[in-house]
PDB file of C-alpha atoms in Angstrom:
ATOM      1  CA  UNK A   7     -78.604   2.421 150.002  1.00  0.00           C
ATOM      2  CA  UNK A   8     -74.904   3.655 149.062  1.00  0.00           C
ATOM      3  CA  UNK A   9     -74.762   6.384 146.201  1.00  0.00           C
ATOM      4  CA  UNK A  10     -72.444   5.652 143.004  1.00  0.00           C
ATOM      5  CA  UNK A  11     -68.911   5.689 143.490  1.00  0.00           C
ATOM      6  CA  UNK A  12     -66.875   8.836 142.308  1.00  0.00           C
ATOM      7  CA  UNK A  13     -63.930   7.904 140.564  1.00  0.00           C
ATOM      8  CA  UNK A  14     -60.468   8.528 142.422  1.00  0.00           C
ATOM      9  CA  UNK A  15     -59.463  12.325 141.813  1.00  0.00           C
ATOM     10  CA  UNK A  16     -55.851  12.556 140.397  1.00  0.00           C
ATOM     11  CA  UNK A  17     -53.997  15.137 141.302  1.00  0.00           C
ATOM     12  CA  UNK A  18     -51.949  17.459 138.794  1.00  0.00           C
ATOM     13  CA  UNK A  19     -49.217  16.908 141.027  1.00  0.00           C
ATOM     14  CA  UNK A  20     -48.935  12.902 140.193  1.00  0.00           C
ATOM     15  CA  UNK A  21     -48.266  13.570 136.837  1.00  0.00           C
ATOM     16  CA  UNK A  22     -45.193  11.957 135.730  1.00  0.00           C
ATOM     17  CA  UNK A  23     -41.951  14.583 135.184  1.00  0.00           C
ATOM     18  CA  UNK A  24     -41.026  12.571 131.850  1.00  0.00           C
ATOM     19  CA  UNK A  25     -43.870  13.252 130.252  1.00  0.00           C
ATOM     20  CA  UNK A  26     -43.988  17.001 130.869  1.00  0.00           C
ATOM     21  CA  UNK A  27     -40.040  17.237 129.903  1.00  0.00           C
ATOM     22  CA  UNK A  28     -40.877  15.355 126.905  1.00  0.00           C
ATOM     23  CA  UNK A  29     -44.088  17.679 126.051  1.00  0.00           C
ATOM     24  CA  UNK A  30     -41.325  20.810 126.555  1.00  0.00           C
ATOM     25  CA  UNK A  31     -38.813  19.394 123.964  1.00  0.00           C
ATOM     26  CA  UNK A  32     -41.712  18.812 121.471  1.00  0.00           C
ATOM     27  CA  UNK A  33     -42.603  22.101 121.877  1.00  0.00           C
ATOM     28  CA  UNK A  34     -39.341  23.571 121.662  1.00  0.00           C
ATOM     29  CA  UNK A  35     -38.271  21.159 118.714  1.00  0.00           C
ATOM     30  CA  UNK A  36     -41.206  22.926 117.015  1.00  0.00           C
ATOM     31  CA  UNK A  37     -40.242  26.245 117.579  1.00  0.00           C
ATOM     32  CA  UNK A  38     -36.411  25.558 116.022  1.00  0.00           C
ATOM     33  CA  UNK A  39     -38.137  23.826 113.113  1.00  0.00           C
ATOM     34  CA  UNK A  40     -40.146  27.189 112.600  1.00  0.00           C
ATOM     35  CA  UNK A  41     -37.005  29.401 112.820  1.00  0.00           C
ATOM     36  CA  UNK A  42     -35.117  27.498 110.620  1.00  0.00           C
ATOM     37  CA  UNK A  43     -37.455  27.967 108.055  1.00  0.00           C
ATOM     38  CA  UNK A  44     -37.485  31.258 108.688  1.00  0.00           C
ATOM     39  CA  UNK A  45     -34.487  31.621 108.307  1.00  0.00           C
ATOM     40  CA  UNK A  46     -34.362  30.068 104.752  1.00  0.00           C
ATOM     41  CA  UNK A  47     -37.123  32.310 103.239  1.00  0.00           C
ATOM     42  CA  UNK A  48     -35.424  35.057 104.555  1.00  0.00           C
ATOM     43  CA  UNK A  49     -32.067  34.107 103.825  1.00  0.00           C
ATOM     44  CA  UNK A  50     -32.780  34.218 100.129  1.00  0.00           C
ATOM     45  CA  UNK A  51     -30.743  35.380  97.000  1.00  0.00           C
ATOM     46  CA  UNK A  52     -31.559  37.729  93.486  1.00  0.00           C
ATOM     47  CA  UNK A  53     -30.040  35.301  90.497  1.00  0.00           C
ATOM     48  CA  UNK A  54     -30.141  35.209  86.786  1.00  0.00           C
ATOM     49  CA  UNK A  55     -31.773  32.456  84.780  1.00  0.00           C
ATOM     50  CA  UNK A  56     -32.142  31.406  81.853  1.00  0.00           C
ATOM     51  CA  UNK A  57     -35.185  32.086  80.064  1.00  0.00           C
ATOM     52  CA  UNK A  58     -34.576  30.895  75.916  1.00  0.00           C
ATOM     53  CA  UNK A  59     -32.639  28.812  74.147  1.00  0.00           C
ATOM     54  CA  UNK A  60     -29.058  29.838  73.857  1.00  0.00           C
ATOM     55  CA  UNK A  61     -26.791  28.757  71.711  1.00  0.00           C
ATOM     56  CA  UNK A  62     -22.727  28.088  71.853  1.00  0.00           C
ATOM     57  CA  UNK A  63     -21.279  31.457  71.009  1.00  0.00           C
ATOM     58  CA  UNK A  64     -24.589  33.378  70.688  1.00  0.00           C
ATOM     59  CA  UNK A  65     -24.673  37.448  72.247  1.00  0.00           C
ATOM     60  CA  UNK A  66     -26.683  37.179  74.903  1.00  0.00           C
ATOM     61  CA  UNK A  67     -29.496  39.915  75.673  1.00  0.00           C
ATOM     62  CA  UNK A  68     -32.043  40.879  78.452  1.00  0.00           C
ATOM     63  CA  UNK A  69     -34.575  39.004  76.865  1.00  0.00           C
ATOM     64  CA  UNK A  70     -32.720  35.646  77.337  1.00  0.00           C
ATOM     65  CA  UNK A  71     -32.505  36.127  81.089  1.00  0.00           C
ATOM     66  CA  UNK A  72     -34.294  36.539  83.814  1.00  0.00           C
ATOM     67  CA  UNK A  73     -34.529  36.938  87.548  1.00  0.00           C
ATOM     68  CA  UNK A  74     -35.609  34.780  90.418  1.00  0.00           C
ATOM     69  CA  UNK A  75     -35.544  34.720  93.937  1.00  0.00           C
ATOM     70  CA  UNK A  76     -34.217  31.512  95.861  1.00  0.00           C
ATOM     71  CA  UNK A  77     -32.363  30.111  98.632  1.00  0.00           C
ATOM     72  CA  UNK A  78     -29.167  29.520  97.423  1.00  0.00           C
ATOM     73  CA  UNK A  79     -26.622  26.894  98.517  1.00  0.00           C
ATOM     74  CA  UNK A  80     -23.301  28.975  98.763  1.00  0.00           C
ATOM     75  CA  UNK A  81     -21.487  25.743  96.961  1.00  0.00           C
ATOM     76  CA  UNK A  82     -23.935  26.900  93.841  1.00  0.00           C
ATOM     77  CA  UNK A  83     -22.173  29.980  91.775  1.00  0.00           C
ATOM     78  CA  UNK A  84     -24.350  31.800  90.225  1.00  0.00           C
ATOM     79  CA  UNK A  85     -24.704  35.370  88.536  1.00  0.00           C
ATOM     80  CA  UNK A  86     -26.332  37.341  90.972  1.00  0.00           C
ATOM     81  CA  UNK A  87     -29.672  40.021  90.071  1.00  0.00           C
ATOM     82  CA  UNK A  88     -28.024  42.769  90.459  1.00  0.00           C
ATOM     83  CA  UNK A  89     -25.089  41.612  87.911  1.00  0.00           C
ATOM     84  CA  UNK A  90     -27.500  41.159  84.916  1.00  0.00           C
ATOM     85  CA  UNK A  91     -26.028  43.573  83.321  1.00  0.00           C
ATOM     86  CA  UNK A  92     -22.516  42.670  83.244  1.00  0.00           C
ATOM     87  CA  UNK A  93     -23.585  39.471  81.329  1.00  0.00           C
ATOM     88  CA  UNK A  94     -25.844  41.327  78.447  1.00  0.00           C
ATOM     89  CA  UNK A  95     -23.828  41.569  75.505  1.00  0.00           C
ATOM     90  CA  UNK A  96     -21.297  38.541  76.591  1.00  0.00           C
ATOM     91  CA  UNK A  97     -21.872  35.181  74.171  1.00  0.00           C
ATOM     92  CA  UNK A  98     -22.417  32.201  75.585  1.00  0.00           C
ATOM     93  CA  UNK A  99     -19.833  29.613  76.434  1.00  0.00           C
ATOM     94  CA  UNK A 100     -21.722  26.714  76.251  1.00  0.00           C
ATOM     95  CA  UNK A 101     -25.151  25.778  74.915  1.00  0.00           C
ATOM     96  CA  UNK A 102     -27.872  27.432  77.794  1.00  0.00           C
ATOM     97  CA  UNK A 103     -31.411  25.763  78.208  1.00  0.00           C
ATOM     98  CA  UNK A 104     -34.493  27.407  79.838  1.00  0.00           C
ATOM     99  CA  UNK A 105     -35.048  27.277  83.087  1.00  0.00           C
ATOM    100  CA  UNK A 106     -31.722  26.944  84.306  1.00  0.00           C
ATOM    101  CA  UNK A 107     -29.255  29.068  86.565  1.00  0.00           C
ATOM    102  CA  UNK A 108     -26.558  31.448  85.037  1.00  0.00           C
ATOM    103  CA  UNK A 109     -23.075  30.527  85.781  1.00  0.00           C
ATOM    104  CA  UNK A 110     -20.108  33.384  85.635  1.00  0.00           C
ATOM    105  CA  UNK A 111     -18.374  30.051  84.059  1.00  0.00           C
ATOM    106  CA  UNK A 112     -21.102  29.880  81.113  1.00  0.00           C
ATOM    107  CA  UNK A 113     -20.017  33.454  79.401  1.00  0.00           C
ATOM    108  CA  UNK A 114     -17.564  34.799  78.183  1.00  0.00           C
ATOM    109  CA  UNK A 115     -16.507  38.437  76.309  1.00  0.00           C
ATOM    110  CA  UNK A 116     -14.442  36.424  73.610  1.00  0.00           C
ATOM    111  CA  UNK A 117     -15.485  35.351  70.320  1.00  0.00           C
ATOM    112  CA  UNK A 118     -15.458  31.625  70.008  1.00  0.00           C
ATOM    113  CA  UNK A 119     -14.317  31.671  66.637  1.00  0.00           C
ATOM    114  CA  UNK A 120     -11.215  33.944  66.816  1.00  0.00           C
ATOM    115  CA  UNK A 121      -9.261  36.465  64.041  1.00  0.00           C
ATOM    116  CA  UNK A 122      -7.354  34.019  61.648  1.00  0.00           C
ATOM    117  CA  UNK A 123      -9.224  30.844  62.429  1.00  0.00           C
ATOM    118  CA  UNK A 124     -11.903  28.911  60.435  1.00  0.00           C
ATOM    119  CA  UNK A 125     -15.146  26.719  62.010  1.00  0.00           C
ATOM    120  CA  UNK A 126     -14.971  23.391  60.187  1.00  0.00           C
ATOM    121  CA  UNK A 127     -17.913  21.054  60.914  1.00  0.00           C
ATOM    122  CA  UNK A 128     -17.812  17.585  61.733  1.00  0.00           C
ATOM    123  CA  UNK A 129     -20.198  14.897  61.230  1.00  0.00           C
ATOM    124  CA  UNK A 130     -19.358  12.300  63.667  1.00  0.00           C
ATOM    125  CA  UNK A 131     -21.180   8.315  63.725  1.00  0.00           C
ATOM    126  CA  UNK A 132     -21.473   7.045  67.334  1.00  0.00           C
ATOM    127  CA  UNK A 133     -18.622   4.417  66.624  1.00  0.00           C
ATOM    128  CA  UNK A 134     -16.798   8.043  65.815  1.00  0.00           C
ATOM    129  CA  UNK A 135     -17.534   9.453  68.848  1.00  0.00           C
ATOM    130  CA  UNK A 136     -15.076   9.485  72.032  1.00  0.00           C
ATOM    131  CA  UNK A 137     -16.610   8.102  75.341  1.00  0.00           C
ATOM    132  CA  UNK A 138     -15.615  11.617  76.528  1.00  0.00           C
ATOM    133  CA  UNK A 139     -17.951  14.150  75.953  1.00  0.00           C
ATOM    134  CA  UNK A 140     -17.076  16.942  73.347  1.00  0.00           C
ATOM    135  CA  UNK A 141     -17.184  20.213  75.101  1.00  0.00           C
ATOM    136  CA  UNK A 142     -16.372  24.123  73.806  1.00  0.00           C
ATOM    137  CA  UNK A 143     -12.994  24.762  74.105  1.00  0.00           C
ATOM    138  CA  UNK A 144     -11.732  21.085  74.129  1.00  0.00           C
ATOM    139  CA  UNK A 145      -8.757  20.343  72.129  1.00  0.00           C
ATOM    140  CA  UNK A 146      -8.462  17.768  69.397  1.00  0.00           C
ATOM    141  CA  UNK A 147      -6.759  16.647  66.274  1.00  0.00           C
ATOM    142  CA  UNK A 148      -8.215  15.767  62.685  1.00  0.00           C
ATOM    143  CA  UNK A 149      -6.666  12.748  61.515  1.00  0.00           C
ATOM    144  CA  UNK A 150      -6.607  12.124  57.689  1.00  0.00           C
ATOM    145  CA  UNK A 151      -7.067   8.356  57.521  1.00  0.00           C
ATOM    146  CA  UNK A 152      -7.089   7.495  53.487  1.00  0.00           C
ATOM    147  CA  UNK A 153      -9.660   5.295  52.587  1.00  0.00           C
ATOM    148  CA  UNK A 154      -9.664   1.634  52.442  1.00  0.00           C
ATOM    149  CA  UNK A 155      -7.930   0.108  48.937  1.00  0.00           C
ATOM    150  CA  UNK A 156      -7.390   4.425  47.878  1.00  0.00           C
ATOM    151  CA  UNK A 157      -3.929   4.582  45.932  1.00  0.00           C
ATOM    152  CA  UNK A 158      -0.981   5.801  47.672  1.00  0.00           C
ATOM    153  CA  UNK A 159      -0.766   9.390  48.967  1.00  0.00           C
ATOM    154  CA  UNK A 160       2.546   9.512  49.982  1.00  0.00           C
ATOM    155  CA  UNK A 161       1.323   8.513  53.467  1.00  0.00           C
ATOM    156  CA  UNK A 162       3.242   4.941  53.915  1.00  0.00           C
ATOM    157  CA  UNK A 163       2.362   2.376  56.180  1.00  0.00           C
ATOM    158  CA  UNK A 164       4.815   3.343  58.565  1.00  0.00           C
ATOM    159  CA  UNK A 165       4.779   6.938  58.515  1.00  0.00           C
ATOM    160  CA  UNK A 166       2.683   9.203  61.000  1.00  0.00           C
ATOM    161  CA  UNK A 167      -1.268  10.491  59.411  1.00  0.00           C
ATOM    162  CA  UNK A 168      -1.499  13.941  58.780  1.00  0.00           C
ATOM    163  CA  UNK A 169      -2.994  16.011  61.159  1.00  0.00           C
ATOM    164  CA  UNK A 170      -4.825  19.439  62.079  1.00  0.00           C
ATOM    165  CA  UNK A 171      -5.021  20.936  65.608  1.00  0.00           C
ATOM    166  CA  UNK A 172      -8.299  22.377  66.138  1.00  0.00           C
ATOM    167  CA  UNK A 173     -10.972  23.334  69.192  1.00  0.00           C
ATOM    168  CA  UNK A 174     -14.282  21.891  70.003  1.00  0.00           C
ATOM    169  CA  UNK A 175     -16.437  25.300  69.423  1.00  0.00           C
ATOM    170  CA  UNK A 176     -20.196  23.240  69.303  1.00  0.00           C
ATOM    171  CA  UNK A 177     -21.092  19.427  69.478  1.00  0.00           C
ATOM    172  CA  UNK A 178     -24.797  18.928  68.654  1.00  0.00           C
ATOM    173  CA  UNK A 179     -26.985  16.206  70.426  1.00  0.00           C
ATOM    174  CA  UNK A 180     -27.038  13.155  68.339  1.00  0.00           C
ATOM    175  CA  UNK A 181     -29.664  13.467  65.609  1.00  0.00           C
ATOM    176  CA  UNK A 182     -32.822  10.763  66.329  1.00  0.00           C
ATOM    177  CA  UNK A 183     -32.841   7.751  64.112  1.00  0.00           C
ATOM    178  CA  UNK A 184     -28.301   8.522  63.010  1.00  0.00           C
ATOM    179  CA  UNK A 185     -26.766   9.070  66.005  1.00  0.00           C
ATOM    180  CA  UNK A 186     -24.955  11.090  64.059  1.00  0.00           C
ATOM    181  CA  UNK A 187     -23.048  14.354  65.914  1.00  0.00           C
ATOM    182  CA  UNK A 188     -22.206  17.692  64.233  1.00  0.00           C
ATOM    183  CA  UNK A 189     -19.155  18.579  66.281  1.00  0.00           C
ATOM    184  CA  UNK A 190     -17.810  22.698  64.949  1.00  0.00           C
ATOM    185  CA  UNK A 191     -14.153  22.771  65.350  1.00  0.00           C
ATOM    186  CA  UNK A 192     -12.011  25.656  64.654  1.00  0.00           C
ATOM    187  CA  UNK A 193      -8.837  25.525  63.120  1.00  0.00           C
ATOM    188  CA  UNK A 194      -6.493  27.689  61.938  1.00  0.00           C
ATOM    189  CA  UNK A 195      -7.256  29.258  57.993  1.00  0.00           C
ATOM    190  CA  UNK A 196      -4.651  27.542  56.408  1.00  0.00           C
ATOM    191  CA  UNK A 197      -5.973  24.347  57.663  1.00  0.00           C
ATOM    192  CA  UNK A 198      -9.402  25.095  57.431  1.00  0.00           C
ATOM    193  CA  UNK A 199      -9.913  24.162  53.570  1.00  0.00           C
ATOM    194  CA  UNK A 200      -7.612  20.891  54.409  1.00  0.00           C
ATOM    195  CA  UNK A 201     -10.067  19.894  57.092  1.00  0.00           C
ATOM    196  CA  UNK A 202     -12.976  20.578  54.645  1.00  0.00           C
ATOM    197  CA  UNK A 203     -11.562  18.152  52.438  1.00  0.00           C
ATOM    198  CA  UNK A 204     -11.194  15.608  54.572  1.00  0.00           C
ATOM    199  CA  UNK A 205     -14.574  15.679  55.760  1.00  0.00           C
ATOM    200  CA  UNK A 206     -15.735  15.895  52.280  1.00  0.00           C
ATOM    201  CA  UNK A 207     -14.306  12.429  51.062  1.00  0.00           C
ATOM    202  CA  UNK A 208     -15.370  10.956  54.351  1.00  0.00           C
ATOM    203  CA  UNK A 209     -11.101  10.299  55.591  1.00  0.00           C
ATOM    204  CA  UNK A 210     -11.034  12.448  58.978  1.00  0.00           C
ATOM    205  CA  UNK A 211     -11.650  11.109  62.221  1.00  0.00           C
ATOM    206  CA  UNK A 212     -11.463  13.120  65.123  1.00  0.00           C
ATOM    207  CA  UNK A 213      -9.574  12.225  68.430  1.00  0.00           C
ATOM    208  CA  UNK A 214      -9.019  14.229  71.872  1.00  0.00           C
ATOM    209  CA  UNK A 215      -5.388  16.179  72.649  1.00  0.00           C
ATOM    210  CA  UNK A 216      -3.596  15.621  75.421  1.00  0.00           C
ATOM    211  CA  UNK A 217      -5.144  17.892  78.410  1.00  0.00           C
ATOM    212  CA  UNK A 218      -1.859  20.493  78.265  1.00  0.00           C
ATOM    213  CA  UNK A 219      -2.611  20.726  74.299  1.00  0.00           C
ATOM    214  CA  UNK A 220       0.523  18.346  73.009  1.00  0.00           C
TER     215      UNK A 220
END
């Protein structure tokens, strides 16, 4: 009687070339995917971050910041590590929230409120407020609009409001429940207590200048 049939040997050498060529670039697709990651842990960069709540025009100090370590797109600018010092003691341009990256474009050595000037603030309703948001150092005008059925002020129908130049310094988030937006803009002193005024009878509205300030 016959024995079992062995099955039919095959032979390393029948193996087909595509599939070893294929098993290479797997292996060597591996091995780039490796480097490359390599490459971005080690390929990493010292910044500042925020660490507190800062606020427009506040002096920043080292407890504000901090340091991490991360791998940086070179589009991003950011205050490097090693810079921290530089910034101490600068005020902040704009309002800074935790967590976030320090920008060289976020401080600056100058007070926001400067010699001769006065910080008038604004309460704004949303139907006040200009699609455009309000940022530090954006210029405006305060309008004096009389109110409705007021007698005359001297401002006729068909002459032009009065109006005070001033600069966005701080425009708060709009308060829950309002909307309402507390927008500091400084102006110069003599129109400072004008401003006031106007805000106090509830006749100022506030609208954007032209980008080169006329």
């Amino acid at each position: 009687m016959a024995g079992p049939v062995a099955p039919p040997r095959v032979s390393a050498r029948r193996r087909r070339p595509g599939v070893i060529a294929l098993s290479l670039a797997l292996i060597a697709a591996g091995g780039a995917g490796v480097a490359v990651l390599l490459l971005q842990v080690g390929n990493r960069t010292d910044v500042v971050t925020v660490v507190r709540d800062v606020q427009v025009g506040q002096v920043l100090t080292e407890d504000d910041l901090g340091k991490a370590s991360l791998a940086l797109d070179p589009a991003i600018k950011a205050v490097r590590a090693d810079n921290l010092e530089s910034v101490v003691g600068k005020r902040a341009a704009v309002e800074l929230k935790p967590g976030s990256l320090l920008a060289p474009s976020q401080v600056t050595k100058d007070n926001l409120v400067k010699a001769g000037e006065q910080l008038v603030p604004i309460g704004l309703e949303p139907k006040q407020i200009p699609a455009t948001a309000l940022v530090p150092g954006q210029k405006v005008q305060l309008v004096h609009v009389p109110a409705q059925g007021s007698a005359d002020t001297g401002e006729t129908s068909g002459a032009a409001p009065q109006t005070v130049d001033g600069r966005v310094v701080k425009a708060s988030s709009a308060a829950p429940g309002t909307g309402i937006v507390v927008v500091d803009v400084a102006t110069s002193a003599t129109d400072g207590p004008t401003a006031a005024t106007w805000v106090a009878a509830g006749t100022l509205r506030l609208v954007l200048a032209a980008p080169d300030g006329g």
